[in-house]
Coordinates of C-alpha atoms in Angstrom, one line a residue:
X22 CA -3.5 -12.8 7.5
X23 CA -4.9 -9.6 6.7
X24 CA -7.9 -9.2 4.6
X25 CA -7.7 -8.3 1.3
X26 CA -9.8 -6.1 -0.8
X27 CA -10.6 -7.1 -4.4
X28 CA -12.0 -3.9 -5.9
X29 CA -13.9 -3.7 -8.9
X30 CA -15.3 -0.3 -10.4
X31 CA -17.8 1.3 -7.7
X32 CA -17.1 -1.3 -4.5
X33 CA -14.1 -3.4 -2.7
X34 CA -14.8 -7.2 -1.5
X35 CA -13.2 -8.6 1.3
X36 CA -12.1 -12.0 0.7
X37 CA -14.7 -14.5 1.4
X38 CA -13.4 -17.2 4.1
X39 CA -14.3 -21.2 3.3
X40 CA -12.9 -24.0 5.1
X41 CA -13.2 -27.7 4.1
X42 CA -12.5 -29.9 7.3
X43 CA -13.3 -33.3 7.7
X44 CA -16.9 -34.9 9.4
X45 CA -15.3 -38.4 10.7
X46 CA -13.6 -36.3 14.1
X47 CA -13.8 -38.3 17.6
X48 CA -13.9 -35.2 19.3
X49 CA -15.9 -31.8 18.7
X50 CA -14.5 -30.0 16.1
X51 CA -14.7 -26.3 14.3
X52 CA -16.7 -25.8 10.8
X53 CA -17.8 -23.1 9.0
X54 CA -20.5 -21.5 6.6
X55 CA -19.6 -18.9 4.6
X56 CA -22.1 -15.6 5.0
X57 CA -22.2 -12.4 2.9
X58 CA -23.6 -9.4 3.9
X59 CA -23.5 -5.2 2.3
X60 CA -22.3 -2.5 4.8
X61 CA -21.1 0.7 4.4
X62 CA -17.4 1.7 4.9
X63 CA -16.9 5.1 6.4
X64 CA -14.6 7.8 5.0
X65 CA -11.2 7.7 6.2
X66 CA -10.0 10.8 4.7
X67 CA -13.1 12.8 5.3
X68 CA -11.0 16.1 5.2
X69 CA -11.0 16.0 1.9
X70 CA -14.8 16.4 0.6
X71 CA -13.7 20.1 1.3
X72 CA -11.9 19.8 -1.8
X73 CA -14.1 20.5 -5.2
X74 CA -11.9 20.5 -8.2
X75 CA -8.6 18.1 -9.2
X76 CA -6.2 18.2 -12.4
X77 CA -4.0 15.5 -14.0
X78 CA -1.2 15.1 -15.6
X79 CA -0.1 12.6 -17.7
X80 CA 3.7 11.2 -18.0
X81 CA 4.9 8.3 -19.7
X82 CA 7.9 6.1 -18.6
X83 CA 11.3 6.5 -19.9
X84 CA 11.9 2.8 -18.9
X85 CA 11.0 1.4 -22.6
X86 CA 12.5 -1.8 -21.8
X87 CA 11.5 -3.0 -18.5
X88 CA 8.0 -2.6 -19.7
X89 CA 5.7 -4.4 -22.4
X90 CA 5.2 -0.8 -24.1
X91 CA 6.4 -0.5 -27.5
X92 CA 8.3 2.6 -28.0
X93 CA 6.1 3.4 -30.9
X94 CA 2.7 3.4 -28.6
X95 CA 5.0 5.1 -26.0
X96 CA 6.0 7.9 -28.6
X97 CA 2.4 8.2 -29.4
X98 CA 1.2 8.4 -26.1
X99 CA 3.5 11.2 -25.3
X100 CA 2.3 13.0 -28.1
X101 CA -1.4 12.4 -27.1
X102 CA -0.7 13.9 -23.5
X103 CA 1.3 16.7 -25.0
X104 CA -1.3 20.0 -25.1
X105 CA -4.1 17.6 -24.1
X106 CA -6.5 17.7 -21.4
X107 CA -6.5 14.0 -20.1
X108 CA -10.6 13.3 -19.4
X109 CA -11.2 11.3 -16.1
X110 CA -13.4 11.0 -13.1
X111 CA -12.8 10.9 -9.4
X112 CA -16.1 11.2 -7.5
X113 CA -18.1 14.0 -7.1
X114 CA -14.7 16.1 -7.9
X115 CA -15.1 18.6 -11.0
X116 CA -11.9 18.2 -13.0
X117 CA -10.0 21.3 -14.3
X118 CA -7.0 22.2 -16.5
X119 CA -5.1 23.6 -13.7
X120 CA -4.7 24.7 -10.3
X121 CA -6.8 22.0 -8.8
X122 CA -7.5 21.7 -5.0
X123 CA -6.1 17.8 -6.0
X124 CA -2.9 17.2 -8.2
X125 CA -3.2 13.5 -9.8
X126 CA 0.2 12.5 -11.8
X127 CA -0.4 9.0 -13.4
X128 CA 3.1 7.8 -15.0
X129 CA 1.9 5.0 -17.7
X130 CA 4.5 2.4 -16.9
X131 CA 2.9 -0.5 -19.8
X132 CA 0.4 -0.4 -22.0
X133 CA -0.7 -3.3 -24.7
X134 CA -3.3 -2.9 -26.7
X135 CA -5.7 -6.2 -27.0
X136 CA -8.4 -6.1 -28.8
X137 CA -12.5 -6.9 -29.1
X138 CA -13.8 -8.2 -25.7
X139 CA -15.1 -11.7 -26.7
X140 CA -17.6 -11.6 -24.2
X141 CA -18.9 -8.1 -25.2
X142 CA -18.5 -6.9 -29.1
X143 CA -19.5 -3.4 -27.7
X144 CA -16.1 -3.4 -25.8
X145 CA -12.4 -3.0 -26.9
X146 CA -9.5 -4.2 -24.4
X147 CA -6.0 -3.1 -23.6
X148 CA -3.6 -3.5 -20.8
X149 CA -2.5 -0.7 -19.0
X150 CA 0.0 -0.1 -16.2
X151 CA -0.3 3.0 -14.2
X152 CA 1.8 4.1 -11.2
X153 CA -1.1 6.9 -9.7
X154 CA 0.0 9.8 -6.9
X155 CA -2.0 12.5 -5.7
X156 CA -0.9 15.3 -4.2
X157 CA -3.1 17.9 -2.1
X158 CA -2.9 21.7 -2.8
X159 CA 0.2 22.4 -0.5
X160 CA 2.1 19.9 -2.1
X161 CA 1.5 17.1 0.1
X162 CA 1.6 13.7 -0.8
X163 CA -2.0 11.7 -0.4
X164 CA -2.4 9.0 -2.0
X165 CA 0.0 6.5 -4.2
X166 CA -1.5 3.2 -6.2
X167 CA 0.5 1.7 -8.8
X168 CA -2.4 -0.5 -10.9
X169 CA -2.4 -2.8 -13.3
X170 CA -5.6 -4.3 -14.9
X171 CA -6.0 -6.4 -18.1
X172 CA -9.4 -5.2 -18.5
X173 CA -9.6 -1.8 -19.2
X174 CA -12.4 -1.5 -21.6
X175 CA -14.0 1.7 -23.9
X176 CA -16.5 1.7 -26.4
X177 CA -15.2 -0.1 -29.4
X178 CA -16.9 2.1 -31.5
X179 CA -14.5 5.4 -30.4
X180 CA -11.5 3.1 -31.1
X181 CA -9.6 4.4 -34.7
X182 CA -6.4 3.2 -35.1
X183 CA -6.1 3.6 -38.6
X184 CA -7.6 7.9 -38.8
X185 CA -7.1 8.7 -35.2
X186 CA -4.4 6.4 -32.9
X187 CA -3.0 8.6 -30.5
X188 CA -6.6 9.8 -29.6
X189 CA -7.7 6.2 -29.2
X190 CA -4.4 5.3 -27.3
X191 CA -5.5 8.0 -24.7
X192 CA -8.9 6.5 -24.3
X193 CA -7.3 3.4 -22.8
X194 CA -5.2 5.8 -20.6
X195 CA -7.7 7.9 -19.1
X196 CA -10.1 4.5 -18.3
X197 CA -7.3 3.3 -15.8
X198 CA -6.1 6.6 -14.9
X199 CA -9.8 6.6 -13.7
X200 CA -10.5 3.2 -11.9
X201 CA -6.7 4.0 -10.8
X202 CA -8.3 7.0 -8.5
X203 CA -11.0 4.6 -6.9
X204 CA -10.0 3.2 -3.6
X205 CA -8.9 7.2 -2.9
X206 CA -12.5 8.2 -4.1
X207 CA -13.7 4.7 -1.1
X208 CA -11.2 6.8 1.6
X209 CA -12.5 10.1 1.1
X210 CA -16.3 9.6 0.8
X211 CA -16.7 5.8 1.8
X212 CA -18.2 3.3 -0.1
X213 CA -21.1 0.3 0.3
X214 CA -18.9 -2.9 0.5
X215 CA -19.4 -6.6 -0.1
X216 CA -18.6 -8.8 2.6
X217 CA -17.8 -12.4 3.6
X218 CA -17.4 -14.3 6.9
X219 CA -18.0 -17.5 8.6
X220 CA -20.8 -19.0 11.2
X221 CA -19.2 -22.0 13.4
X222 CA -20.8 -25.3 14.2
X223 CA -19.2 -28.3 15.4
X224 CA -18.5 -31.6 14.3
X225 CA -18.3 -35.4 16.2
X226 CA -21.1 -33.9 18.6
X227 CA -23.7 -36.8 18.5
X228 CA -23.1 -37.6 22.3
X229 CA -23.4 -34.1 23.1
X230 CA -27.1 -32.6 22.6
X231 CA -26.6 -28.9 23.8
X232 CA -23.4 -28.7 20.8
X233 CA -25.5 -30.6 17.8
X234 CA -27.8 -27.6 18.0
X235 CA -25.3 -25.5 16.8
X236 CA -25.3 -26.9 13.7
X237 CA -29.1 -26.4 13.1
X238 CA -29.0 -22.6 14.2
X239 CA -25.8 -21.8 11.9
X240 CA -27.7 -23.0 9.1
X241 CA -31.0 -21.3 9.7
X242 CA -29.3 -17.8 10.1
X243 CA -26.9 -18.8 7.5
X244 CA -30.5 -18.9 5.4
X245 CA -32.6 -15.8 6.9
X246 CA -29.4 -13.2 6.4
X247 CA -29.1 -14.7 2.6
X248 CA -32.9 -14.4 2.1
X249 CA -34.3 -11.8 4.2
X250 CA -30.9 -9.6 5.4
X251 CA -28.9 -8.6 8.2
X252 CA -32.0 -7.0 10.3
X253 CA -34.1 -10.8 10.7
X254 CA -31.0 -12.4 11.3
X255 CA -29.8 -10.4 14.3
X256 CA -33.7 -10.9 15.4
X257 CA -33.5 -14.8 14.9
X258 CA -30.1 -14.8 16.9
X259 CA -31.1 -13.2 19.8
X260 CA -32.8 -16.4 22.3
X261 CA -29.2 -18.3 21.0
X262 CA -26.9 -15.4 22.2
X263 CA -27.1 -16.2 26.1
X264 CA -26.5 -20.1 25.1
X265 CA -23.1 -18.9 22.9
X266 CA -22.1 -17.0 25.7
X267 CA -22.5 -19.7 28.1
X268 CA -20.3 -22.2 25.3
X269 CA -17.4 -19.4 25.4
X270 CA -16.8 -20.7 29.2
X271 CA -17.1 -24.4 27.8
X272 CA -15.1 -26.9 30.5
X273 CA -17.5 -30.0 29.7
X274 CA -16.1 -33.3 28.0
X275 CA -13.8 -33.0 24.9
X276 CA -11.8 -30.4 23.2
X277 CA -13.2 -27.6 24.8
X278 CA -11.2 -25.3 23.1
X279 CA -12.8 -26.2 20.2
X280 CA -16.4 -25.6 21.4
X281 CA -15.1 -22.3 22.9
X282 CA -13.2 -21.0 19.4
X283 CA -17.0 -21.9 17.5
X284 CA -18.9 -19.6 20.0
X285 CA -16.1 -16.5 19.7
X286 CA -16.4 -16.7 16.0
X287 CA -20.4 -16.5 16.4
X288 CA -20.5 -13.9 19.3
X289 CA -17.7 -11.4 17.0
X290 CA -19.7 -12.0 14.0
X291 CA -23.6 -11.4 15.4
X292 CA -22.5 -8.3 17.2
X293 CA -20.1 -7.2 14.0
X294 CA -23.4 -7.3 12.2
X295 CA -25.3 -5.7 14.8
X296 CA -22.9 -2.7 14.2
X297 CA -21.6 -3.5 18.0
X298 CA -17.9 -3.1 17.3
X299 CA -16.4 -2.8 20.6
X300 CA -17.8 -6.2 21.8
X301 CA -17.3 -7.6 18.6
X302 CA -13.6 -6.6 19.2
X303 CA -13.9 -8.2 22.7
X304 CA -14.6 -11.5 21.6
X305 CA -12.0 -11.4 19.3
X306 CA -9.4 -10.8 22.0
X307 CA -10.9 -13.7 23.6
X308 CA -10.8 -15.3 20.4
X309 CA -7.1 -14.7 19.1
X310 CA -5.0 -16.8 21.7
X311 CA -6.8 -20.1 21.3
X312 CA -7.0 -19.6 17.1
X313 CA -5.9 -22.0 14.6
X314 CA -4.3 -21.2 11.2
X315 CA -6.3 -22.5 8.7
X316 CA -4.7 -23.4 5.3
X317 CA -6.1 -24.2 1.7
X318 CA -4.6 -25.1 -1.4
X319 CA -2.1 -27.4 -0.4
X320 CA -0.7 -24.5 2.7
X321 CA 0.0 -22.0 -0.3
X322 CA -2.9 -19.7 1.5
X323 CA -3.0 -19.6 5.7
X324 CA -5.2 -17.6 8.0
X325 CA -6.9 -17.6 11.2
X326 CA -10.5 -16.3 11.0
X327 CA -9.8 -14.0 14.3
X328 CA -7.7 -12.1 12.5
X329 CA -9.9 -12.0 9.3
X330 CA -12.4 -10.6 11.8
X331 CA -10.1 -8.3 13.9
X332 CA -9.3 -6.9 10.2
X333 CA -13.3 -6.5 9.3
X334 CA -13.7 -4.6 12.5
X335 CA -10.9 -1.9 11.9
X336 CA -12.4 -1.7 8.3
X337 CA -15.5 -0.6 9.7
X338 CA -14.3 1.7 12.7
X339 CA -11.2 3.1 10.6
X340 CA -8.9 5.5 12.2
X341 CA -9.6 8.8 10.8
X342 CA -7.2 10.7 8.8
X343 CA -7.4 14.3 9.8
X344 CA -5.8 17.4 7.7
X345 CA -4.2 19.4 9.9
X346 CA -3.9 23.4 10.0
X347 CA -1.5 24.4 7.4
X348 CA 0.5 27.6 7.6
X349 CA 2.3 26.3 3.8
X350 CA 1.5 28.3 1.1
X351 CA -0.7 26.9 -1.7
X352 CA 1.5 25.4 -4.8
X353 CA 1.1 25.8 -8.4
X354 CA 0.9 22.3 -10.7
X355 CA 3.7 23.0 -11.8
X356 CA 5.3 23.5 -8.6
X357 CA 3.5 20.3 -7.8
X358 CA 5.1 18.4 -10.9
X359 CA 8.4 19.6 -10.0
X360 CA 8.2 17.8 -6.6
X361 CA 7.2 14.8 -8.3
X362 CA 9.8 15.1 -10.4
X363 CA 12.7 15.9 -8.2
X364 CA 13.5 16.0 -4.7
X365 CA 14.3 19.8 -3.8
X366 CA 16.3 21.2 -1.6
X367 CA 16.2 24.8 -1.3
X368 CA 19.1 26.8 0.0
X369 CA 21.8 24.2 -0.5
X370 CA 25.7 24.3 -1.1
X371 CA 27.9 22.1 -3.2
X372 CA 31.2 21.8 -3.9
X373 CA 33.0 20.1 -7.2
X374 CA 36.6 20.4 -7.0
X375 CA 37.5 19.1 -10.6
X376 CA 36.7 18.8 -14.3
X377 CA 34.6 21.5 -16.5
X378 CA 31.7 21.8 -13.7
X379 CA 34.3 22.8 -10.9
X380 CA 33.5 25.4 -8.3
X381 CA 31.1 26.2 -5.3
X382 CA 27.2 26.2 -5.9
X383 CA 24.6 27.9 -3.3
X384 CA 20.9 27.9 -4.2
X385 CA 18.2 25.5 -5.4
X386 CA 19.2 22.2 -6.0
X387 CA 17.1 19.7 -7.4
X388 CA 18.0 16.0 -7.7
X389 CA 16.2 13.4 -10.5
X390 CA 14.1 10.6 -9.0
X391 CA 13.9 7.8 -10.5
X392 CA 11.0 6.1 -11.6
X393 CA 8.9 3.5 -9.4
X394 CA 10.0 0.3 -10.9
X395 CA 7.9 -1.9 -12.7
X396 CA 8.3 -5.1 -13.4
X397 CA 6.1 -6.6 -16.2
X398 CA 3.8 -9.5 -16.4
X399 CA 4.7 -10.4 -19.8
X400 CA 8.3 -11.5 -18.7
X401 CA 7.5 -15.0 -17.9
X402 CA 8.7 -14.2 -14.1
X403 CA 12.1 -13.0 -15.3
X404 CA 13.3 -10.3 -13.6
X405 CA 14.9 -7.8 -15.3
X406 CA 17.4 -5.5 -13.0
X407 CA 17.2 -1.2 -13.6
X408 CA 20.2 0.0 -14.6
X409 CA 22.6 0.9 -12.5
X410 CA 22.3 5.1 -13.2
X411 CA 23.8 8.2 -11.4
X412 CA 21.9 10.3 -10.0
X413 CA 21.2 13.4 -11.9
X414 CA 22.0 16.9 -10.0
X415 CA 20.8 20.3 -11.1
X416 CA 22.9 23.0 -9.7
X417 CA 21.9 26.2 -8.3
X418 CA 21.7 28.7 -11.2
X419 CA 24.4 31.0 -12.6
X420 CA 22.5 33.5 -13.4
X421 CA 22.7 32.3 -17.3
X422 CA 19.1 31.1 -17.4
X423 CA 20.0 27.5 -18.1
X424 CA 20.5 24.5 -15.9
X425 CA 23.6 22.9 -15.6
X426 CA 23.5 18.7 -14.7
X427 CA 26.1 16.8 -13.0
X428 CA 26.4 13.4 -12.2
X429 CA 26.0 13.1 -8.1
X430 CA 29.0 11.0 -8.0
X431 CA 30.9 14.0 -9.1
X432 CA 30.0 16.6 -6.2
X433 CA 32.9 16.6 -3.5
X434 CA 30.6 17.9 -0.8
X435 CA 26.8 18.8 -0.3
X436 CA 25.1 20.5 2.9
X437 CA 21.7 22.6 3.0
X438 CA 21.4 25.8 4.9
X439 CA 21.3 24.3 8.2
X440 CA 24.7 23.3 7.8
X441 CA 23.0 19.1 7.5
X442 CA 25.2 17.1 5.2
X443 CA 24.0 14.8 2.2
X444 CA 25.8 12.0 0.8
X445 CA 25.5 10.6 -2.6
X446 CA 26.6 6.7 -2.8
X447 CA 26.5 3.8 -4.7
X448 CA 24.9 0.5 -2.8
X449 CA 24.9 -2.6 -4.2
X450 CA 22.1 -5.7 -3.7
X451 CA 22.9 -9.1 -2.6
X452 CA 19.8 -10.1 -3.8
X453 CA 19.5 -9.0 -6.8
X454 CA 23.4 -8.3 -7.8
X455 CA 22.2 -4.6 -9.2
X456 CA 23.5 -1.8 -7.7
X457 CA 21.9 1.7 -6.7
X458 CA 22.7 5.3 -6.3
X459 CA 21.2 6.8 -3.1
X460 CA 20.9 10.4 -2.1
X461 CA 21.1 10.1 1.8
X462 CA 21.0 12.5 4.4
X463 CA 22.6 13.0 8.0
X464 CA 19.9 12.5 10.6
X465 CA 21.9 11.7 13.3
X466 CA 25.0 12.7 14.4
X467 CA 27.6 12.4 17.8
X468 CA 31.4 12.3 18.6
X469 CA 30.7 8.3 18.2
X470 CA 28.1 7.2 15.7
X471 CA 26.6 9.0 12.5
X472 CA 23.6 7.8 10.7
X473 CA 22.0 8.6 7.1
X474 CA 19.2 7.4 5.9
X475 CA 17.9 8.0 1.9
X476 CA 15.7 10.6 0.4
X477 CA 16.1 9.5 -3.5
X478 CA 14.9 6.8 -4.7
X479 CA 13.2 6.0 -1.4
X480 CA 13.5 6.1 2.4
X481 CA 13.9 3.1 3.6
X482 CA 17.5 2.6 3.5
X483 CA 19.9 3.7 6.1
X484 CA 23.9 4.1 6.3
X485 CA 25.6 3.8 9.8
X486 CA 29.1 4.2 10.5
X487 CA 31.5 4.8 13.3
X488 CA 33.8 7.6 13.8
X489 CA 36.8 6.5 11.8
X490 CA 35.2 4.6 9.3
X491 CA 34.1 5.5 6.0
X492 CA 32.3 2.2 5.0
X493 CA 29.4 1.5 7.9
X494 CA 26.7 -0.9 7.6
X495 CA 23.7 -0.6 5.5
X496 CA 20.5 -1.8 4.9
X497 CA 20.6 -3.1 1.2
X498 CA 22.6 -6.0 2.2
X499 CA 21.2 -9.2 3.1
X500 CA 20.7 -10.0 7.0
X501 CA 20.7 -6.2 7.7
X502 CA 19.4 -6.5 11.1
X503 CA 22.5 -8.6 11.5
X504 CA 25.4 -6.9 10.4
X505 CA 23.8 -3.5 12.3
X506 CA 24.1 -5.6 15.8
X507 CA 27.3 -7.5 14.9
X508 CA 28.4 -4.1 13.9
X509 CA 27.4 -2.4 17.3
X510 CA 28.3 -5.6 19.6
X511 CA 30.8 -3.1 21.6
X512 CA 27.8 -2.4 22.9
X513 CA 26.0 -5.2 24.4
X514 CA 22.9 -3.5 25.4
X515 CA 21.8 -3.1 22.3
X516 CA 22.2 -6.7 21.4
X517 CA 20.3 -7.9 24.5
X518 CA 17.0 -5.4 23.8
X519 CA 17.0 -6.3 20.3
X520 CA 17.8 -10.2 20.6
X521 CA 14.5 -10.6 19.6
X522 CA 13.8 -10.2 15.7
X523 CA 10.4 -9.2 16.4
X524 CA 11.2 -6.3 17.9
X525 CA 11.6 -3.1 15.6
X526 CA 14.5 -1.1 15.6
X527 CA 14.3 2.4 15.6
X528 CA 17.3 4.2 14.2
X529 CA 17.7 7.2 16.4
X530 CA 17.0 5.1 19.5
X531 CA 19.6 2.6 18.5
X532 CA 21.8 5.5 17.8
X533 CA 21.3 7.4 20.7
X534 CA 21.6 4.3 22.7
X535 CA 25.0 3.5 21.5
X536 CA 26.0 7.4 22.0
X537 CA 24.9 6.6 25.3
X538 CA 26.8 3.3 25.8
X539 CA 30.2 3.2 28.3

């Protein structure tokens, strides 16, 4: 299980780790204390503290009905955001009206409005829904978070609904557009985290001298790093770090695996602490094989502490995320909003061969995304499916000056200037029993096999099919990994290296493999 942040307005929390094991075992056993230390959390998208200024933009959703928004505060809201600068933070960023170094769109998917905080009469409440995305100054996309918090409080004194609603609306909507932008705020200039772990002792050790002094050193460190921090603990630790070592070799009498699992867990955490990640990381390679899952709450929650720790480690010695040299030419926000908005395709060709719209088309195209779907809390677990909608494509201008809209579903062919050609279809889901309308795009092709995989609404679906055969297999349908196989079994190879279902598929491997196949 990987760790989870909780994060709260200025830090995250990793999920503190507590185990409740019995005291009455015959042989040694594993048990934990629960420790808590500060660190800081490096910067993993240090590349952008070059960037000074940011501007949003403020939508609201067109999905009335999947959403706990009336459409009265949604009409308000709209008319709030309308000619209005939206007022937020976002570090040490300086927000502008326009042509920011950072783009922020936040799309207001719910919003209810609550009332006095009981626990602070200074507050008011609402409950906002915002699906956040930040794009950098060529266009690129950043950053995504859709949030959702219950607790997004202003001053109750600036709230007026009766003289000034729509102003008080966008209080509310600015607050979470704000703590919305923090964990990107954590990855660009790091933050000073809260942190939980466990020391291990052992238990049915009374015949066993050398292991019941575990037990008295977990607690005493347990109580210096509580009282006096992380710097006297790692000083009190040192004469017992040879002894742990020796305990991670264990072969004396009874579960030694046991004995062996409690010193890894000390030996990963002292050095973690002592900022020695690589041998932290060590020990929790050693560690890993002999783990146990550990479960609370009746088995609804399961983890194993190595990989609590393994998690900790890469948290602390993150991967950087470097911007690289960009020849692209800066965009405009409104260029940016139009990306957002639609997927684009510049230099494209379509063909409709009947009804009021029919003819050839070359120029920009842009196609309608849909909105991220958001299902709200307030439906009692009832899910309620989107509607099954074409998708919406603008054709390339006449040279009228307005923009003519067709339904995908209506264009007889599509390529872009490449020649590469787009499909627009209809896939239904066995799991939900909706159905969707996917703009997909050739990315493979041979005299045997041709594979597309989606650009609108996302791009994690795929369509394969054969030469000869317009129907394929796809990946909306239950047991995709399946059908793809049982679909390609003409082929046995690829059957025998992906046998196992925890090894990923690749598409273009799988494609070229069965290209490839006699």
């Amino acid at each position: 299980m990987s760790i989870k942040f909780r994060c709260t307005k200025s830090f995250c929390t990793l999920g503190s780790i507590f185990l409740l094991t019995a005291s009455l075992a015959k042989a040694q056993e594993v048990n934990y204390e629960s420790i808590s230390f500060s660190r800081e959390v490096p910067a993993t998208l240090p590349a952008l503290q070059q960037d000074r200024t940011y501007d949003v933009r403020g939508i609201i959703t067109n999905q009335v009905n999947n959403a706990f928004i009336s459409k009265e505060h949604a009409d308000d809201l709209k008319a709030a955001f309308t000619g209005n600068t939206l007022v937020t933070n976002f570090g040490k960023l300086i927000q502008v009206d326009d042509q920011g170094d950072l783009h922020v769109i936040a799309l207001i998917q719910a919003f209810k409005f609550i009332g006095p905080n009981p626990y602070n009469a200074q507050q008011s409440l609402a409950q906002v829904a915002v699906h956040t995305t930040v794009y950098d100054r060529y266009g690129r996309k950043v950053f995504i978070n859709p949030y959702e918090s219950s607790q997004v409080a202003v001053p109750a004194s600036s709230i007026d609904f009766k003289n000034n609603k729509r102003a008080s609306l966008a209080l509310f909507a600015q607050k979470a557009i704000t703590e919305s932008l923090v964990p990107l705020q954590n990855k660009i200039y790091g933050y000073q985290g809260k942190f939980s772990t466990s020391l291990a002792y052992l238990d049915g050790v009374k015949k066993f001298p050398e292991l019941k002094e575990l037990k008295e050193e977990i607690n005493g460190l347990q109580s210096t790093l509580k009282k006096n921090g992380i710097e006297a603990y790692l000083e009190q630790a040192k004469p017992y770090l040879s002894k742990w070592q020796t305990l991670a070799n264990y072969q004396g009498e009874g579960n030694a695996s046991e004995v062996i699992r409690a010193a890894l867990q000390n030996l990963a955490v002292t050095n973690l602490l002592q900022g020695n990640y690589k041998e932290a990381m060590v020990y929790v390679e050693q560690y890993k094989p002999i783990d146990k899952s550990i479960r609370q709450m009746m088995g609804l929650i399961s983890y194993k502490n190595s990989e609590e720790l393994e998690s900790m480690i890469r948290a602390f010695t993150p991967e950087l995320q470097e911007e690289t040299a960009s020849q692209l030419a800066v965009l405009s926000t409104p260029e940016v909003m139009d990306r957002y908005k639609y997927y684009l395709i510049p230099k494209a060709k379509i063909v409709i061969e009947s009804g009021r719209n029919a003819g050839t088309y070359e120029g920009l195209v842009k196609v309608l995304r849909s909105e991220p779907y958001y299902q709200s809390k307030e439906k009692n677990g009832m899910v309620e499916l989107p509607s099954t909608t074409d998708l919406s494509v603008c054709l390339p201008s006449t040279g009228n000056g307005s923009e003519t809209w067709v339904w995908g579903s209506t264009i007889k062919s599509f390529q872009d200037e490449n020649g590469k050609e787009y499909l627009i279809r209809k896939f239904g889901s066995a799991i939900t029993g909706g159905a969707t309308y996917y703009l997909l795009q050739n990315t493979y092709q041979s005299p045997k096999l041709v594979v597309y995989q989606s650009l609108v609404p996302g791009n994690t679906e795929y369509l394969m099919m054969k030469k000869g055969d317009e129907k394929g297999v796809r990946s909306t349908l239950l047991n995709a990994r399946k059908n793809m196989l049982e679909y390609l079994s003409d082929c046995p190879a690829i059957g025998t290296k992906y046998a196992n279902s925890q090894t990923p598929i690749n598409l273009q491997e799988v494609a070229e493999a069965y290209t490839a196949c006699k």
